[in-house]
Amino acid sequence: ALVKLGLGSRQTTRSVDMPGWYLVYVPPFKTRVDADRAAADFTKRGVKDLLVLTDGPLRLGISLGSFKDPELAKAHVAALDKLGVKNARVADKPTSVSATRYQLRELDAGTAQQLAAIRKEFPAQSVRPCGNG
């Protein structure tokens, strides 16, 4: 969507590391079939927002949510336990999250209006003025 603004060299991007999140997960299963079976069982028990992981050290584990606050992650594990998910854990360390930041310079009024329209399509994203320098 930003490319359509045609900013060229007035737009730069950079990757940044964001504060991490604590992953609530079930450890990896031996096979994909086992992981899918467990995920289906969790769904029947009322667990929402789960994902069978397909790569990384927790490949074939099940992600059950991510939380900025470790106490909220622990509370989620307790809630999962009440639903019958007995082997959910909280990651010892927060996972690193990579994000992309865009810097847009020298916007005229028309482009600023277009940016405001784009912003409505991505409500979870924030827009703020850059500092000088």
mmCIF file with all atom_site columns, N, CA and C in Angstrom, residues 73-128:
data_model
loop_
_atom_site.group_PDB
_atom_site.id
_atom_site.type_symbol
_atom_site.label_atom_id
_atom_site.label_alt_id
_atom_site.label_comp_id
_atom_site.label_asym_id
_atom_site.label_entity_id
_atom_site.label_seq_id
_atom_site.pdbx_PDB_ins_code
_atom_site.Cartn_x
_atom_site.Cartn_y
_atom_site.Cartn_z
_atom_site.occupancy
_atom_site.B_iso_or_equiv
_atom_site.pdbx_formal_charge
_atom_site.auth_seq_id
_atom_site.auth_comp_id
_atom_site.auth_asym_id
_atom_site.auth_atom_id
_atom_site.pdbx_PDB_model_num
ATOM 1   N N  . ALA A 1 73  ? 0.728   -14.880 30.731 1.00 0.00 ? 73  ALA A N  1
ATOM 2   C CA . ALA A 1 73  ? 1.007   -16.173 30.096 1.00 0.00 ? 73  ALA A CA 1
ATOM 3   C C  . ALA A 1 73  ? 0.728   -17.305 31.082 1.00 0.00 ? 73  ALA A C  1
ATOM 4   N N  . LYS A 1 74  ? 1.152   -17.142 32.331 1.00 0.00 ? 74  LYS A N  1
ATOM 5   C CA . LYS A 1 74  ? 0.905   -18.170 33.351 1.00 0.00 ? 74  LYS A CA 1
ATOM 6   C C  . LYS A 1 74  ? -0.589  -18.328 33.617 1.00 0.00 ? 74  LYS A C  1
ATOM 7   N N  . ALA A 1 75  ? -1.314  -17.219 33.621 1.00 0.00 ? 75  ALA A N  1
ATOM 8   C CA . ALA A 1 75  ? -2.762  -17.285 33.827 1.00 0.00 ? 75  ALA A CA 1
ATOM 9   C C  . ALA A 1 75  ? -3.435  -18.024 32.668 1.00 0.00 ? 75  ALA A C  1
ATOM 10  N N  . HIS A 1 76  ? -2.910  -17.831 31.450 1.00 0.00 ? 76  HIS A N  1
ATOM 11  C CA . HIS A 1 76  ? -3.460  -18.533 30.295 1.00 0.00 ? 76  HIS A CA 1
ATOM 12  C C  . HIS A 1 76  ? -3.218  -20.042 30.426 1.00 0.00 ? 76  HIS A C  1
ATOM 13  N N  . VAL A 1 77  ? -2.050  -20.421 30.905 1.00 0.00 ? 77  VAL A N  1
ATOM 14  C CA . VAL A 1 77  ? -1.758  -21.844 31.125 1.00 0.00 ? 77  VAL A CA 1
ATOM 15  C C  . VAL A 1 77  ? -2.747  -22.421 32.135 1.00 0.00 ? 77  VAL A C  1
ATOM 16  N N  . ALA A 1 78  ? -3.043  -21.675 33.187 1.00 0.00 ? 78  ALA A N  1
ATOM 17  C CA . ALA A 1 78  ? -4.006  -22.144 34.192 1.00 0.00 ? 78  ALA A CA 1
ATOM 18  C C  . ALA A 1 78  ? -5.398  -22.309 33.579 1.00 0.00 ? 78  ALA A C  1
ATOM 19  N N  . ALA A 1 79  ? -5.791  -21.375 32.719 1.00 0.00 ? 79  ALA A N  1
ATOM 20  C CA . ALA A 1 79  ? -7.092  -21.473 32.052 1.00 0.00 ? 79  ALA A CA 1
ATOM 21  C C  . ALA A 1 79  ? -7.118  -22.677 31.107 1.00 0.00 ? 79  ALA A C  1
ATOM 22  N N  . LEU A 1 80  ? -6.008  -22.918 30.417 1.00 0.00 ? 80  LEU A N  1
ATOM 23  C CA . LEU A 1 80  ? -5.922  -24.081 29.528 1.00 0.00 ? 80  LEU A CA 1
ATOM 24  C C  . LEU A 1 80  ? -6.011  -25.377 30.321 1.00 0.00 ? 80  LEU A C  1
ATOM 25  N N  . ASP A 1 81  ? -5.401  -25.396 31.494 1.00 0.00 ? 81  ASP A N  1
ATOM 26  C CA . ASP A 1 81  ? -5.447  -26.576 32.357 1.00 0.00 ? 81  ASP A CA 1
ATOM 27  C C  . ASP A 1 81  ? -6.899  -26.914 32.712 1.00 0.00 ? 81  ASP A C  1
ATOM 28  N N  . LYS A 1 82  ? -7.708  -25.889 32.970 1.00 0.00 ? 82  LYS A N  1
ATOM 29  C CA . LYS A 1 82  ? -9.122  -26.102 33.289 1.00 0.00 ? 82  LYS A CA 1
ATOM 30  C C  . LYS A 1 82  ? -9.892  -26.672 32.105 1.00 0.00 ? 82  LYS A C  1
ATOM 31  N N  . LEU A 1 83  ? -9.373  -26.411 30.881 1.00 0.00 ? 83  LEU A N  1
ATOM 32  C CA . LEU A 1 83  ? -10.001 -26.976 29.681 1.00 0.00 ? 83  LEU A CA 1
ATOM 33  C C  . LEU A 1 83  ? -9.480  -28.376 29.363 1.00 0.00 ? 83  LEU A C  1
ATOM 34  N N  . GLY A 1 84  ? -8.555  -28.865 30.187 1.00 0.00 ? 84  GLY A N  1
ATOM 35  C CA . GLY A 1 84  ? -8.028  -30.204 29.993 1.00 0.00 ? 84  GLY A CA 1
ATOM 36  C C  . GLY A 1 84  ? -6.715  -30.263 29.229 1.00 0.00 ? 84  GLY A C  1
ATOM 37  N N  . VAL A 1 85  ? -6.108  -29.110 28.965 1.00 0.00 ? 85  VAL A N  1
ATOM 38  C CA . VAL A 1 85  ? -4.799  -29.088 28.306 1.00 0.00 ? 85  VAL A CA 1
ATOM 39  C C  . VAL A 1 85  ? -3.767  -29.102 29.427 1.00 0.00 ? 85  VAL A C  1
ATOM 40  N N  . LYS A 1 86  ? -3.239  -30.277 29.715 1.00 0.00 ? 86  LYS A N  1
ATOM 41  C CA . LYS A 1 86  ? -2.393  -30.457 30.898 1.00 0.00 ? 86  LYS A CA 1
ATOM 42  C C  . LYS A 1 86  ? -0.910  -30.230 30.654 1.00 0.00 ? 86  LYS A C  1
ATOM 43  N N  . ASN A 1 87  ? -0.471  -30.164 29.419 1.00 0.00 ? 87  ASN A N  1
ATOM 44  C CA . ASN A 1 87  ? 0.965   -30.062 29.161 1.00 0.00 ? 87  ASN A CA 1
ATOM 45  C C  . ASN A 1 87  ? 1.387   -28.726 28.560 1.00 0.00 ? 87  ASN A C  1
ATOM 46  N N  . ALA A 1 88  ? 0.572   -27.687 28.714 1.00 0.00 ? 88  ALA A N  1
ATOM 47  C CA . ALA A 1 88  ? 0.936   -26.358 28.209 1.00 0.00 ? 88  ALA A CA 1
ATOM 48  C C  . ALA A 1 88  ? 2.020   -25.760 29.104 1.00 0.00 ? 88  ALA A C  1
ATOM 49  N N  . ARG A 1 89  ? 2.935   -25.030 28.477 1.00 0.00 ? 89  ARG A N  1
ATOM 50  C CA . ARG A 1 89  ? 4.060   -24.405 29.183 1.00 0.00 ? 89  ARG A CA 1
ATOM 51  C C  . ARG A 1 89  ? 4.219   -22.966 28.720 1.00 0.00 ? 89  ARG A C  1
ATOM 52  N N  . VAL A 1 90  ? 4.984   -22.217 29.510 1.00 0.00 ? 90  VAL A N  1
ATOM 53  C CA . VAL A 1 90  ? 5.368   -20.855 29.132 1.00 0.00 ? 90  VAL A CA 1
ATOM 54  C C  . VAL A 1 90  ? 6.857   -20.880 28.821 1.00 0.00 ? 90  VAL A C  1
ATOM 55  N N  . ALA A 1 91  ? 7.244   -20.273 27.703 1.00 0.00 ? 91  ALA A N  1
ATOM 56  C CA . ALA A 1 91  ? 8.660   -20.205 27.342 1.00 0.00 ? 91  ALA A CA 1
ATOM 57  C C  . ALA A 1 91  ? 9.437   -19.499 28.448 1.00 0.00 ? 91  ALA A C  1
ATOM 58  N N  . ASP A 1 92  ? 10.644  -19.972 28.717 1.00 0.00 ? 92  ASP A N  1
ATOM 59  C CA . ASP A 1 92  ? 11.479  -19.396 29.770 1.00 0.00 ? 92  ASP A CA 1
ATOM 60  C C  . ASP A 1 92  ? 11.861  -17.954 29.484 1.00 0.00 ? 92  ASP A C  1
ATOM 61  N N  . LYS A 1 93  ? 12.081  -17.646 28.215 1.00 0.00 ? 93  LYS A N  1
ATOM 62  C CA . LYS A 1 93  ? 12.500  -16.306 27.810 1.00 0.00 ? 93  LYS A CA 1
ATOM 63  C C  . LYS A 1 93  ? 11.525  -15.783 26.773 1.00 0.00 ? 93  LYS A C  1
ATOM 64  N N  . PRO A 1 94  ? 11.366  -14.476 26.713 1.00 0.00 ? 94  PRO A N  1
ATOM 65  C CA . PRO A 1 94  ? 10.496  -13.936 25.663 1.00 0.00 ? 94  PRO A CA 1
ATOM 66  C C  . PRO A 1 94  ? 11.131  -14.163 24.291 1.00 0.00 ? 94  PRO A C  1
ATOM 67  N N  . THR A 1 95  ? 10.278  -14.459 23.319 1.00 0.00 ? 95  THR A N  1
ATOM 68  C CA . THR A 1 95  ? 10.767  -14.623 21.954 1.00 0.00 ? 95  THR A CA 1
ATOM 69  C C  . THR A 1 95  ? 11.078  -13.250 21.372 1.00 0.00 ? 95  THR A C  1
ATOM 70  N N  . SER A 1 96  ? 12.079  -13.192 20.523 1.00 0.00 ? 96  SER A N  1
ATOM 71  C CA . SER A 1 96  ? 12.367  -11.912 19.878 1.00 0.00 ? 96  SER A CA 1
ATOM 72  C C  . SER A 1 96  ? 11.398  -11.730 18.719 1.00 0.00 ? 96  SER A C  1
ATOM 73  N N  . VAL A 1 97  ? 10.988  -10.501 18.551 1.00 0.00 ? 97  VAL A N  1
ATOM 74  C CA . VAL A 1 97  ? 10.045  -10.176 17.497 1.00 0.00 ? 97  VAL A CA 1
ATOM 75  C C  . VAL A 1 97  ? 10.697  -9.137  16.602 1.00 0.00 ? 97  VAL A C  1
ATOM 76  N N  . SER A 1 98  ? 10.744  -9.430  15.329 1.00 0.00 ? 98  SER A N  1
ATOM 77  C CA . SER A 1 98  ? 11.314  -8.503  14.364 1.00 0.00 ? 98  SER A CA 1
ATOM 78  C C  . SER A 1 98  ? 10.178  -7.726  13.716 1.00 0.00 ? 98  SER A C  1
ATOM 79  N N  . ALA A 1 99  ? 10.365  -6.449  13.539 1.00 0.00 ? 99  ALA A N  1
ATOM 80  C CA . ALA A 1 99  ? 9.354   -5.610  12.908 1.00 0.00 ? 99  ALA A CA 1
ATOM 81  C C  . ALA A 1 99  ? 10.033  -4.710  11.882 1.00 0.00 ? 99  ALA A C  1
ATOM 82  N N  . THR A 1 100 ? 9.233   -4.174  10.996 1.00 0.00 ? 100 THR A N  1
ATOM 83  C CA . THR A 1 100 ? 9.746   -3.235  10.001 1.00 0.00 ? 100 THR A CA 1
ATOM 84  C C  . THR A 1 100 ? 9.162   -1.870  10.287 1.00 0.00 ? 100 THR A C  1
ATOM 85  N N  . ARG A 1 101 ? 10.017  -0.890  10.335 1.00 0.00 ? 101 ARG A N  1
ATOM 86  C CA . ARG A 1 101 ? 9.573   0.493   10.504 1.00 0.00 ? 101 ARG A CA 1
ATOM 87  C C  . ARG A 1 101 ? 9.776   1.225   9.194  1.00 0.00 ? 101 ARG A C  1
ATOM 88  N N  . TYR A 1 102 ? 8.813   2.056   8.855  1.00 0.00 ? 102 TYR A N  1
ATOM 89  C CA . TYR A 1 102 ? 8.876   2.861   7.641  1.00 0.00 ? 102 TYR A CA 1
ATOM 90  C C  . TYR A 1 102 ? 8.993   4.320   8.031  1.00 0.00 ? 102 TYR A C  1
ATOM 91  N N  . GLN A 1 103 ? 9.882   5.024   7.385  1.00 0.00 ? 103 GLN A N  1
ATOM 92  C CA . GLN A 1 103 ? 9.991   6.460   7.603  1.00 0.00 ? 103 GLN A CA 1
ATOM 93  C C  . GLN A 1 103 ? 9.626   7.140   6.293  1.00 0.00 ? 103 GLN A C  1
ATOM 94  N N  . LEU A 1 104 ? 8.623   8.015   6.372  1.00 0.00 ? 104 LEU A N  1
ATOM 95  C CA . LEU A 1 104 ? 8.128   8.732   5.206  1.00 0.00 ? 104 LEU A CA 1
ATOM 96  C C  . LEU A 1 104 ? 8.432   10.214  5.418  1.00 0.00 ? 104 LEU A C  1
ATOM 97  N N  . ARG A 1 105 ? 9.128   10.809  4.461  1.00 0.00 ? 105 ARG A N  1
ATOM 98  C CA . ARG A 1 105 ? 9.562   12.203  4.603  1.00 0.00 ? 105 ARG A CA 1
ATOM 99  C C  . ARG A 1 105 ? 8.913   13.114  3.566  1.00 0.00 ? 105 ARG A C  1
ATOM 100 N N  . GLU A 1 106 ? 8.794   14.371  3.941  1.00 0.00 ? 106 GLU A N  1
ATOM 101 C CA . GLU A 1 106 ? 8.343   15.433  3.035  1.00 0.00 ? 106 GLU A CA 1
ATOM 102 C C  . GLU A 1 106 ? 6.998   15.106  2.393  1.00 0.00 ? 106 GLU A C  1
ATOM 103 N N  . LEU A 1 107 ? 6.012   14.787  3.227  1.00 0.00 ? 107 LEU A N  1
ATOM 104 C CA . LEU A 1 107 ? 4.685   14.459  2.719  1.00 0.00 ? 107 LEU A CA 1
ATOM 105 C C  . LEU A 1 107 ? 3.884   15.729  2.482  1.00 0.00 ? 107 LEU A C  1
ATOM 106 N N  . ASP A 1 108 ? 3.302   15.844  1.291  1.00 0.00 ? 108 ASP A N  1
ATOM 107 C CA . ASP A 1 108 ? 2.411   16.975  1.040  1.00 0.00 ? 108 ASP A CA 1
ATOM 108 C C  . ASP A 1 108 ? 1.025   16.611  1.584  1.00 0.00 ? 108 ASP A C  1
ATOM 109 N N  . ALA A 1 109 ? 0.108   17.557  1.547  1.00 0.00 ? 109 ALA A N  1
ATOM 110 C CA . ALA A 1 109 ? -1.223  17.354  2.134  1.00 0.00 ? 109 ALA A CA 1
ATOM 111 C C  . ALA A 1 109 ? -1.963  16.188  1.478  1.00 0.00 ? 109 ALA A C  1
ATOM 112 N N  . GLY A 1 110 ? -1.873  16.059  0.156  1.00 0.00 ? 110 GLY A N  1
ATOM 113 C CA . GLY A 1 110 ? -2.556  14.967  -0.547 1.00 0.00 ? 110 GLY A CA 1
ATOM 114 C C  . GLY A 1 110 ? -2.015  13.606  -0.153 1.00 0.00 ? 110 GLY A C  1
ATOM 115 N N  . THR A 1 111 ? -0.686  13.514  -0.058 1.00 0.00 ? 111 THR A N  1
ATOM 116 C CA . THR A 1 111 ? -0.064  12.247  0.321  1.00 0.00 ? 111 THR A CA 1
ATOM 117 C C  . THR A 1 111 ? -0.402  11.913  1.775  1.00 0.00 ? 111 THR A C  1
ATOM 118 N N  . ALA A 1 112 ? -0.445  12.916  2.627  1.00 0.00 ? 112 ALA A N  1
ATOM 119 C CA . ALA A 1 112 ? -0.816  12.696  4.022  1.00 0.00 ? 112 ALA A CA 1
ATOM 120 C C  . ALA A 1 112 ? -2.239  12.149  4.122  1.00 0.00 ? 112 ALA A C  1
ATOM 121 N N  . GLN A 1 113 ? -3.143  12.648  3.270  1.00 0.00 ? 113 GLN A N  1
ATOM 122 C CA . GLN A 1 113 ? -4.515  12.131  3.257  1.00 0.00 ? 113 GLN A CA 1
ATOM 123 C C  . GLN A 1 113 ? -4.537  10.674  2.787  1.00 0.00 ? 113 GLN A C  1
ATOM 124 N N  . GLN A 1 114 ? -3.737  10.361  1.769  1.00 0.00 ? 114 GLN A N  1
ATOM 125 C CA . GLN A 1 114 ? -3.656  8.982   1.295  1.00 0.00 ? 114 GLN A CA 1
ATOM 126 C C  . GLN A 1 114 ? -3.115  8.069   2.394  1.00 0.00 ? 114 GLN A C  1
ATOM 127 N N  . LEU A 1 115 ? -2.115  8.546   3.119  1.00 0.00 ? 115 LEU A N  1
ATOM 128 C CA . LEU A 1 115 ? -1.551  7.766   4.219  1.00 0.00 ? 115 LEU A CA 1
ATOM 129 C C  . LEU A 1 115 ? -2.610  7.519   5.291  1.00 0.00 ? 115 LEU A C  1
ATOM 130 N N  . ALA A 1 116 ? -3.423  8.534   5.583  1.00 0.00 ? 116 ALA A N  1
ATOM 131 C CA . ALA A 1 116 ? -4.493  8.372   6.573  1.00 0.00 ? 116 ALA A CA 1
ATOM 132 C C  . ALA A 1 116 ? -5.494  7.312   6.119  1.00 0.00 ? 116 ALA A C  1
ATOM 133 N N  . ALA A 1 117 ? -5.777  7.262   4.831  1.00 0.00 ? 117 ALA A N  1
ATOM 134 C CA . ALA A 1 117 ? -6.698  6.250   4.305  1.00 0.00 ? 117 ALA A CA 1
ATOM 135 C C  . ALA A 1 117 ? -6.075  4.856   4.417  1.00 0.00 ? 117 ALA A C  1
ATOM 136 N N  . ILE A 1 118 ? -4.794  4.755   4.095  1.00 0.00 ? 118 ILE A N  1
ATOM 137 C CA . ILE A 1 118 ? -4.093  3.473   4.221  1.00 0.00 ? 118 ILE A CA 1
ATOM 138 C C  . ILE A 1 118 ? -4.103  3.023   5.674  1.00 0.00 ? 118 ILE A C  1
ATOM 139 N N  . ARG A 1 119 ? -3.878  3.931   6.570  1.00 0.00 ? 119 ARG A N  1
ATOM 140 C CA . ARG A 1 119 ? -3.819  3.641   8.000  1.00 0.00 ? 119 ARG A CA 1
ATOM 141 C C  . ARG A 1 119 ? -5.101  2.961   8.489  1.00 0.00 ? 119 ARG A C  1
ATOM 142 N N  . LYS A 1 120 ? -6.242  3.357   7.932  1.00 0.00 ? 120 LYS A N  1
ATOM 143 C CA . LYS A 1 120 ? -7.527  2.765   8.327  1.00 0.00 ? 120 LYS A CA 1
ATOM 144 C C  . LYS A 1 120 ? -7.592  1.277   7.966  1.00 0.00 ? 120 LYS A C  1
ATOM 145 N N  . GLU A 1 121 ? -6.839  0.870   6.940  1.00 0.00 ? 121 GLU A N  1
ATOM 146 C CA . GLU A 1 121 ? -6.824  -0.535  6.525  1.00 0.00 ? 121 GLU A CA 1
ATOM 147 C C  . GLU A 1 121 ? -5.957  -1.396  7.451  1.00 0.00 ? 121 GLU A C  1
ATOM 148 N N  . PHE A 1 122 ? -5.117  -0.744  8.258  1.00 0.00 ? 122 PHE A N  1
ATOM 149 C CA . PHE A 1 122 ? -4.192  -1.463  9.134  1.00 0.00 ? 122 PHE A CA 1
ATOM 150 C C  . PHE A 1 122 ? -4.309  -0.909  10.561 1.00 0.00 ? 122 PHE A C  1
ATOM 151 N N  . PRO A 1 123 ? -5.436  -1.161  11.218 1.00 0.00 ? 123 PRO A N  1
ATOM 152 C CA . PRO A 1 123 ? -5.687  -0.537  12.524 1.00 0.00 ? 123 PRO A CA 1
ATOM 153 C C  . PRO A 1 123 ? -4.706  -0.937  13.621 1.00 0.00 ? 123 PRO A C  1
ATOM 154 N N  . ALA A 1 124 ? -4.041  -2.063  13.487 1.00 0.00 ? 124 ALA A N  1
ATOM 155 C CA . ALA A 1 124 ? -3.098  -2.490  14.529 1.00 0.00 ? 124 ALA A CA 1
ATOM 156 C C  . ALA A 1 124 ? -1.756  -1.769  14.419 1.00 0.00 ? 124 ALA A C  1
ATOM 157 N N  . GLN A 1 125 ? -1.553  -1.044  13.329 1.00 0.00 ? 125 GLN A N  1
ATOM 158 C CA . GLN A 1 125 ? -0.278  -0.350  13.124 1.00 0.00 ? 125 GLN A CA 1
ATOM 159 C C  . GLN A 1 125 ? -0.369  1.076   13.662 1.00 0.00 ? 125 GLN A C  1
ATOM 160 N N  . SER A 1 126 ? 0.761   1.591   14.083 1.00 0.00 ? 126 SER A N  1
ATOM 161 C CA . SER A 1 126 ? 0.766   2.953   14.613 1.00 0.00 ? 126 SER A CA 1
ATOM 162 C C  . SER A 1 126 ? 1.526   3.869   13.659 1.00 0.00 ? 126 SER A C  1
ATOM 163 N N  . VAL A 1 127 ? 1.129   5.131   13.681 1.00 0.00 ? 127 VAL A N  1
ATOM 164 C CA . VAL A 1 127 ? 1.802   6.176   12.899 1.00 0.00 ? 127 VAL A CA 1
ATOM 165 C C  . VAL A 1 127 ? 2.138   7.278   13.876 1.00 0.00 ? 127 VAL A C  1
ATOM 166 N N  . ARG A 1 128 ? 3.371   7.739   13.812 1.00 0.00 ? 128 ARG A N  1
ATOM 167 C CA . ARG A 1 128 ? 3.770   8.839   14.700 1.00 0.00 ? 128 ARG A CA 1
ATOM 168 C C  . ARG A 1 128 ? 4.840   9.670   14.004 1.00 0.00 ? 128 ARG A C  1
#
